[in-house]
Short mmCIF file of C-alpha atoms in Angstrom, two decimals:
data_model
loop_
_atom_site.label_atom_id
_atom_site.label_comp_id
_atom_site.label_asym_id
_atom_site.label_seq_id
_atom_site.Cartn_x
_atom_site.Cartn_y
_atom_site.Cartn_z
CA UNK A 1 21.72 -16.73 -73.30
CA UNK A 2 18.86 -14.25 -73.24
CA UNK A 3 15.51 -15.87 -74.03
CA UNK A 4 12.74 -13.71 -75.45
CA UNK A 5 9.09 -14.73 -75.45
CA UNK A 6 7.50 -12.75 -78.24
CA UNK A 7 5.20 -12.69 -81.24
CA UNK A 8 5.54 -11.11 -84.64
CA UNK A 9 2.09 -9.56 -84.18
CA UNK A 10 3.41 -7.46 -81.25
CA UNK A 11 4.96 -4.09 -82.16
CA UNK A 12 7.25 -4.07 -79.12
CA UNK A 13 8.50 -7.53 -80.07
CA UNK A 14 9.13 -6.45 -83.67
CA UNK A 15 11.04 -3.40 -82.43
CA UNK A 16 13.22 -5.58 -80.21
CA UNK A 17 13.91 -7.95 -83.12
CA UNK A 18 14.98 -4.98 -85.27
CA UNK A 19 17.33 -3.75 -82.53
CA UNK A 20 18.77 -7.25 -82.07
CA UNK A 21 19.29 -7.71 -85.80
CA UNK A 22 20.87 -4.27 -86.22
CA UNK A 23 23.24 -4.73 -83.28
CA UNK A 24 24.03 -8.34 -84.16
CA UNK A 25 23.78 -10.06 -80.77
CA UNK A 26 22.30 -13.52 -80.26
CA UNK A 27 19.11 -14.35 -78.38
CA UNK A 28 16.79 -17.32 -78.23
CA UNK A 29 13.32 -16.43 -79.47
CA UNK A 30 10.17 -18.28 -78.48
CA UNK A 31 7.31 -17.08 -80.71
CA UNK A 32 4.25 -17.77 -78.57
CA UNK A 33 1.93 -17.61 -81.59
CA UNK A 34 3.97 -20.01 -83.73
CA UNK A 35 2.63 -23.23 -82.17
CA UNK A 36 0.83 -24.56 -79.11
CA UNK A 37 4.02 -25.93 -77.56
CA UNK A 38 5.52 -22.42 -77.44
CA UNK A 39 2.26 -20.97 -76.12
CA UNK A 40 2.06 -23.61 -73.38
CA UNK A 41 5.66 -22.90 -72.36
CA UNK A 42 4.88 -19.19 -72.06
CA UNK A 43 1.59 -19.77 -70.23
CA UNK A 44 3.38 -22.05 -67.77
CA UNK A 45 5.53 -19.08 -66.79
CA UNK A 46 2.72 -16.51 -66.99
CA UNK A 47 0.40 -18.53 -64.77
CA UNK A 48 2.97 -18.73 -61.94
CA UNK A 49 5.28 -15.70 -62.06
CA UNK A 50 4.30 -12.78 -59.85
CA UNK A 51 5.60 -10.20 -62.36
CA UNK A 52 2.54 -10.95 -64.48
CA UNK A 53 0.05 -9.99 -61.75
CA UNK A 54 -0.32 -6.37 -62.86
CA UNK A 55 -0.22 -7.28 -66.57
CA UNK A 56 -3.06 -9.77 -66.08
CA UNK A 57 -5.10 -7.24 -64.06
CA UNK A 58 -4.93 -4.87 -67.04
CA UNK A 59 -5.83 -7.65 -69.47
CA UNK A 60 -2.36 -7.64 -71.02
CA UNK A 61 -0.37 -10.53 -72.41
CA UNK A 62 3.10 -9.81 -71.05
CA UNK A 63 5.33 -9.82 -74.12
CA UNK A 64 8.05 -9.28 -74.88
CA UNK A 65 9.21 -11.20 -71.82
CA UNK A 66 12.95 -11.39 -71.32
CA UNK A 67 14.37 -14.30 -69.32
CA UNK A 68 17.95 -15.05 -68.36
CA UNK A 69 19.07 -17.45 -65.65
CA UNK A 70 16.67 -16.77 -62.76
CA UNK A 71 15.75 -13.23 -63.89
CA UNK A 72 12.64 -12.03 -65.77
CA UNK A 73 11.66 -8.59 -66.99
CA UNK A 74 9.46 -6.76 -69.47
CA UNK A 75 11.99 -3.90 -69.59
CA UNK A 76 14.15 -4.07 -72.71
CA UNK A 77 16.90 -1.91 -71.23
CA UNK A 78 17.18 -4.10 -68.15
CA UNK A 79 17.39 -7.19 -70.37
CA UNK A 80 20.00 -5.55 -72.59
CA UNK A 81 22.11 -4.75 -69.52
CA UNK A 82 22.21 -8.49 -68.72
CA UNK A 83 24.05 -9.10 -72.01
CA UNK A 84 26.28 -6.00 -71.81
CA UNK A 85 24.36 -4.03 -74.43
CA UNK A 86 23.73 -0.28 -74.25
CA UNK A 87 20.30 1.25 -73.68
CA UNK A 88 17.92 1.63 -76.60
CA UNK A 89 18.14 4.94 -78.42
CA UNK A 90 15.03 6.52 -79.95
CA UNK A 91 16.53 6.21 -83.44
CA UNK A 92 16.63 2.41 -83.04
CA UNK A 93 12.86 2.13 -82.66
CA UNK A 94 11.64 1.38 -86.18
CA UNK A 95 7.87 1.23 -85.53
CA UNK A 96 6.70 4.28 -83.67
CA UNK A 97 3.03 3.39 -83.27
CA UNK A 98 0.94 3.25 -80.13
CA UNK A 99 1.69 0.16 -78.07
CA UNK A 100 2.50 -0.50 -74.45
CA UNK A 101 6.05 0.82 -74.87
CA UNK A 102 9.43 -0.44 -75.98
CA UNK A 103 10.11 -1.10 -72.28
CA UNK A 104 7.13 -3.43 -72.12
CA UNK A 105 3.77 -3.09 -70.48
CA UNK A 106 3.97 -1.98 -66.88
#
């Protein structure tokens, strides 16, 4: 199952949740701002995974983070392809405010 590290205070995370709810597929959410256990789990990954190097250099957080099996990405379309979902269409993005991007911070 696709695991998503996210937070409700992140616009990209909220947009992904809206897409997931609208399409009706299942994912496992880990809200990193819900409790310290979730934050520690996320930081354990963030502190060791090379894909965070650039994010950390820019002072970013690195959410939403999509994890499945041994794969990790910030790219929503890549993550959706892992679960046989189509690419995101512009009409599916409910909050069109400035953020990193729906594809995650790169």
